[in-house]
Amino acid sequence: EAAAAGHLARVARRLEDPEPALHAAAALTLRGHAAPGATALAEGPFASGDAGARARAEAALQEMGPLGAAALADLLGSSEAGVRRRAGVALQGLGRDAGDALAHKLLDGDAGIRWRAAEALGNLCLGSCSAAHSDALAVCLEDESSWVRTAALRSLEKLGVGATDAHAAALKGRLADGNHLVRSCASRVLQQPGDAAAGSCGGRGPRRPALRP
């Protein structure tokens, strides 16, 4: 497996070559290797290549649908803030595939990854898929990290969840949270009428500054 990963990493580096024919051939090869190919694209040229290579890697990852989304979501655990930010932006172009990948990351053992995933879910235009991912975010209202709880509430607000939705009881429970920011966010969400199924593209709510733990 290590040898195969090394080979795919070398193929991925061809996206940095000035010859367009090599870019296309490399991207085609990596797409043919499914998840390992997506990982090579994400961890190689997307994370550390020049601007041109990053753009080509992003395009290839987006063409890979759920596999590309999963590879990009894995970058939320990167030690480099720039890589995490670029991954979050790239995921915005993958709709439901991104939503599914991010919902999976809400279960990660690292609170930082859960927080970033919860925040990123609120930035997606999920359309009719909003309700399903609202369920995943609602689970985070009981997270041990106040950063995760706050990010989940802010994303639920953007997705259009409110006082009349199925999660109203969980939201009301956060009004007694030990963290003042969580209480404030819960109060704001409960002021919305609520309709998560219609949410996300049009009903994003007011823009809030990103949290930085």
CSV table of C-alpha atoms in Angstrom, one decimal:
chain,number,residue,atom,x,y,z
A,1,GLU,CA,0.0,0.0,0.0
A,2,ALA,CA,2.9,2.4,0.8
A,3,ALA,CA,4.4,1.7,-2.6
A,4,ALA,CA,1.1,2.4,-4.3
A,5,ALA,CA,0.5,5.6,-2.4
A,6,GLY,CA,4.0,6.7,-3.3
A,7,HIS,CA,3.3,6.1,-7.0
A,8,LEU,CA,0.0,8.0,-6.9
A,9,ALA,CA,1.8,10.9,-5.1
A,10,ARG,CA,4.3,11.1,-8.0
A,11,VAL,CA,1.5,11.0,-10.5
A,12,ALA,CA,-0.3,13.8,-8.6
A,13,ARG,CA,2.8,16.0,-8.8
A,14,ARG,CA,2.5,16.0,-12.6
A,15,LEU,CA,-0.3,18.5,-12.1
A,16,GLU,CA,2.5,21.0,-11.4
A,17,ASP,CA,4.1,20.3,-14.8
A,18,PRO,CA,3.8,23.1,-17.4
A,19,GLU,CA,2.6,20.7,-20.1
A,20,PRO,CA,-1.3,20.5,-20.3
A,21,ALA,CA,-1.3,17.0,-21.7
A,22,LEU,CA,0.5,15.7,-18.6
A,23,HIS,CA,-2.1,17.4,-16.3
A,24,ALA,CA,-5.0,15.7,-18.1
A,25,ALA,CA,-3.3,12.3,-18.1
A,26,ALA,CA,-2.4,12.5,-14.4
A,27,ALA,CA,-5.9,13.6,-13.4
A,28,LEU,CA,-7.5,10.8,-15.4
A,29,THR,CA,-5.1,8.2,-13.8
A,30,LEU,CA,-5.9,9.5,-10.3
A,31,ARG,CA,-9.6,9.4,-10.9
A,32,GLY,CA,-9.3,5.8,-12.0
A,33,HIS,CA,-7.8,4.9,-8.6
A,34,ALA,CA,-10.9,6.0,-6.6
A,35,ALA,CA,-10.3,6.9,-3.0
A,36,PRO,CA,-6.5,6.6,-3.0
A,37,GLY,CA,-6.3,8.8,-6.1
A,38,ALA,CA,-8.5,11.4,-4.4
A,39,THR,CA,-6.3,11.3,-1.4
A,40,ALA,CA,-3.2,11.8,-3.5
A,41,LEU,CA,-4.8,14.8,-5.2
A,42,ALA,CA,-5.9,16.4,-1.9
A,43,GLU,CA,-2.7,15.8,0.1
A,44,GLY,CA,-0.4,16.6,-2.9
A,45,PRO,CA,-1.1,19.4,-5.4
A,46,PHE,CA,-4.3,20.7,-3.7
A,47,ALA,CA,-2.6,21.1,-0.3
A,48,SER,CA,0.9,22.1,-1.3
A,49,GLY,CA,1.1,22.8,-5.0
A,50,ASP,CA,1.4,26.2,-6.8
A,51,ALA,CA,-1.8,28.1,-7.6
A,52,GLY,CA,-2.2,26.4,-11.0
A,53,ALA,CA,-1.7,22.9,-9.6
A,54,ARG,CA,-4.2,23.6,-6.8
A,55,ALA,CA,-6.8,24.7,-9.2
A,56,ARG,CA,-6.3,21.6,-11.4
A,57,ALA,CA,-6.4,19.4,-8.3
A,58,GLU,CA,-9.6,21.0,-7.1
A,59,ALA,CA,-11.3,20.5,-10.5
A,60,ALA,CA,-10.3,16.9,-10.5
A,61,LEU,CA,-11.5,16.4,-6.9
A,62,GLN,CA,-14.9,18.0,-7.7
A,63,GLU,CA,-15.3,15.6,-10.7
A,64,MET,CA,-14.8,12.7,-8.3
A,65,GLY,CA,-18.0,13.5,-6.4
A,66,PRO,CA,-18.3,11.8,-3.0
A,67,LEU,CA,-14.7,10.5,-3.1
A,68,GLY,CA,-13.4,14.0,-3.8
A,69,ALA,CA,-15.6,15.5,-1.0
A,70,ALA,CA,-14.3,12.9,1.5
A,71,ALA,CA,-10.7,13.6,0.6
A,72,LEU,CA,-11.2,17.4,0.9
A,73,ALA,CA,-13.1,16.9,4.3
A,74,ASP,CA,-10.0,15.0,5.5
A,75,LEU,CA,-8.0,18.2,5.0
A,76,LEU,CA,-10.0,19.9,7.8
A,77,GLY,CA,-7.5,18.1,10.1
A,78,SER,CA,-4.5,19.7,8.4
A,79,SER,CA,-2.1,21.6,10.6
A,80,GLU,CA,-2.0,24.4,8.1
A,81,ALA,CA,-4.8,27.0,8.3
A,82,GLY,CA,-4.5,27.9,4.6
A,83,VAL,CA,-5.1,24.3,3.6
A,84,ARG,CA,-8.1,24.0,5.9
A,85,ARG,CA,-9.5,27.2,4.5
A,86,ARG,CA,-9.1,26.1,0.9
A,87,ALA,CA,-10.6,22.8,1.6
A,88,GLY,CA,-13.7,24.4,3.1
A,89,VAL,CA,-14.1,26.7,0.1
A,90,ALA,CA,-13.7,23.8,-2.3
A,91,LEU,CA,-16.3,21.8,-0.5
A,92,GLN,CA,-18.9,24.5,-1.1
A,93,GLY,CA,-18.9,23.5,-4.8
A,94,LEU,CA,-19.8,19.9,-4.0
A,95,GLY,CA,-23.3,20.2,-2.5
A,96,ARG,CA,-24.8,17.1,-1.1
A,97,ASP,CA,-21.5,15.1,-1.4
A,98,ALA,CA,-19.8,17.7,0.7
A,99,GLY,CA,-22.7,17.7,3.2
A,100,ASP,CA,-22.4,13.9,3.6
A,101,ALA,CA,-18.6,14.1,4.0
A,102,LEU,CA,-18.9,16.9,6.6
A,103,ALA,CA,-21.7,15.1,8.5
A,104,HIS,CA,-19.3,12.2,8.9
A,105,LYS,CA,-16.6,14.4,10.3
A,106,LEU,CA,-19.1,15.6,13.0
A,107,LEU,CA,-18.3,12.2,14.6
A,108,ASP,CA,-14.5,12.7,14.6
A,109,GLY,CA,-12.7,12.2,17.9
A,110,ASP,CA,-10.9,15.6,17.4
A,111,ALA,CA,-13.0,18.5,18.6
A,112,GLY,CA,-11.2,20.9,16.2
A,113,ILE,CA,-12.3,18.8,13.2
A,114,ARG,CA,-15.9,18.5,14.5
A,115,TRP,CA,-16.0,22.3,15.0
A,116,ARG,CA,-14.7,23.0,11.4
A,117,ALA,CA,-17.1,20.5,10.0
A,118,ALA,CA,-20.0,22.0,11.8
A,119,GLU,CA,-19.0,25.5,10.7
A,120,ALA,CA,-18.5,24.3,7.1
A,121,LEU,CA,-22.0,22.7,6.9
A,122,GLY,CA,-23.6,26.0,7.4
A,123,ASN,CA,-21.8,27.4,4.3
A,124,LEU,CA,-23.2,24.9,1.9
A,125,CYS,CA,-26.2,25.3,-0.4
A,126,LEU,CA,-27.8,22.0,0.4
A,127,GLY,CA,-31.4,22.7,-0.8
A,128,SER,CA,-33.7,19.8,-0.2
A,129,CYS,CA,-30.8,18.0,1.7
A,130,SER,CA,-30.8,20.6,4.5
A,131,ALA,CA,-33.1,18.8,6.8
A,132,ALA,CA,-31.0,15.6,6.9
A,133,HIS,CA,-27.9,17.5,7.7
A,134,SER,CA,-29.7,19.6,10.3
A,135,ASP,CA,-30.2,16.3,12.1
A,136,ALA,CA,-26.5,15.7,12.2
A,137,LEU,CA,-25.8,19.2,13.5
A,138,ALA,CA,-28.5,18.8,16.2
A,139,VAL,CA,-26.5,16.0,17.7
A,140,CYS,CA,-23.6,18.4,18.1
A,141,LEU,CA,-25.7,20.5,20.5
A,142,GLU,CA,-24.7,18.0,23.2
A,143,ASP,CA,-21.0,18.1,22.2
A,144,GLU,CA,-18.5,18.5,25.1
A,145,SER,CA,-16.9,21.4,23.3
A,146,SER,CA,-18.6,24.7,23.5
A,147,TRP,CA,-16.9,25.7,20.2
A,148,VAL,CA,-18.6,22.8,18.5
A,149,ARG,CA,-22.0,23.6,20.1
A,150,THR,CA,-21.7,27.2,19.0
A,151,ALA,CA,-20.6,26.3,15.4
A,152,ALA,CA,-23.5,23.8,15.2
A,153,LEU,CA,-26.0,26.5,16.3
A,154,ARG,CA,-24.7,29.1,13.8
A,155,SER,CA,-25.0,26.5,11.0
A,156,LEU,CA,-28.5,25.5,12.1
A,157,GLU,CA,-29.4,29.2,12.0
A,158,LYS,CA,-28.1,29.5,8.4
A,159,LEU,CA,-30.0,26.3,7.4
A,160,GLY,CA,-33.2,27.9,8.5
A,161,VAL,CA,-33.9,25.8,11.6
A,162,GLY,CA,-36.1,27.5,14.2
A,163,ALA,CA,-38.7,27.3,16.9
A,164,THR,CA,-41.2,25.1,14.9
A,165,ASP,CA,-38.7,22.5,13.8
A,166,ALA,CA,-38.2,19.0,15.3
A,167,HIS,CA,-35.1,20.2,17.1
A,168,ALA,CA,-36.8,22.9,19.0
A,169,ALA,CA,-36.6,21.0,22.3
A,170,ALA,CA,-32.8,20.5,21.9
A,171,LEU,CA,-32.4,24.2,21.0
A,172,LYS,CA,-34.4,25.2,24.1
A,173,GLY,CA,-32.1,23.1,26.2
A,174,ARG,CA,-29.1,25.2,25.1
A,175,LEU,CA,-30.7,28.2,26.7
A,176,ALA,CA,-29.4,26.9,30.0
A,177,ASP,CA,-25.9,26.1,28.6
A,178,GLY,CA,-23.0,27.0,30.7
A,179,ASN,CA,-21.4,29.0,27.9
A,180,HIS,CA,-22.9,32.4,27.3
A,181,LEU,CA,-22.1,32.4,23.5
A,182,VAL,CA,-24.0,29.1,23.2
A,183,ARG,CA,-27.0,30.5,25.0
A,184,SER,CA,-26.9,33.6,22.8
A,185,CYS,CA,-26.8,31.5,19.6
A,186,ALA,CA,-29.6,29.2,20.8
A,187,SER,CA,-31.8,32.2,21.6
A,188,ARG,CA,-31.2,33.7,18.1
A,189,VAL,CA,-32.0,30.4,16.4
A,190,LEU,CA,-35.2,30.0,18.3
A,191,GLN,CA,-36.3,33.5,17.1
A,192,GLN,CA,-36.6,32.0,13.6
A,193,PRO,CA,-39.9,30.5,12.5
A,194,GLY,CA,-38.1,27.5,11.2
A,195,ASP,CA,-38.2,25.5,8.0
A,196,ALA,CA,-35.0,23.6,7.5
A,197,ALA,CA,-36.3,21.8,4.5
A,198,ALA,CA,-36.5,25.1,2.6
A,199,GLY,CA,-33.2,26.4,3.9
A,200,SER,CA,-29.6,27.0,3.2
A,201,CYS,CA,-29.3,29.0,-0.1
A,202,GLY,CA,-31.8,31.7,0.6
A,203,GLY,CA,-32.2,31.7,4.4
A,204,ARG,CA,-28.7,32.0,5.6
A,205,GLY,CA,-29.4,34.5,8.4
A,206,PRO,CA,-27.0,37.3,9.3
A,207,ARG,CA,-23.3,36.7,8.6
A,208,ARG,CA,-21.3,36.0,11.8
A,209,PRO,CA,-17.6,36.2,12.2
A,210,ALA,CA,-15.9,32.8,12.2
A,211,LEU,CA,-14.8,31.4,15.5
A,212,ARG,CA,-11.2,30.8,16.2
A,213,PRO,CA,-10.5,28.6,19.2
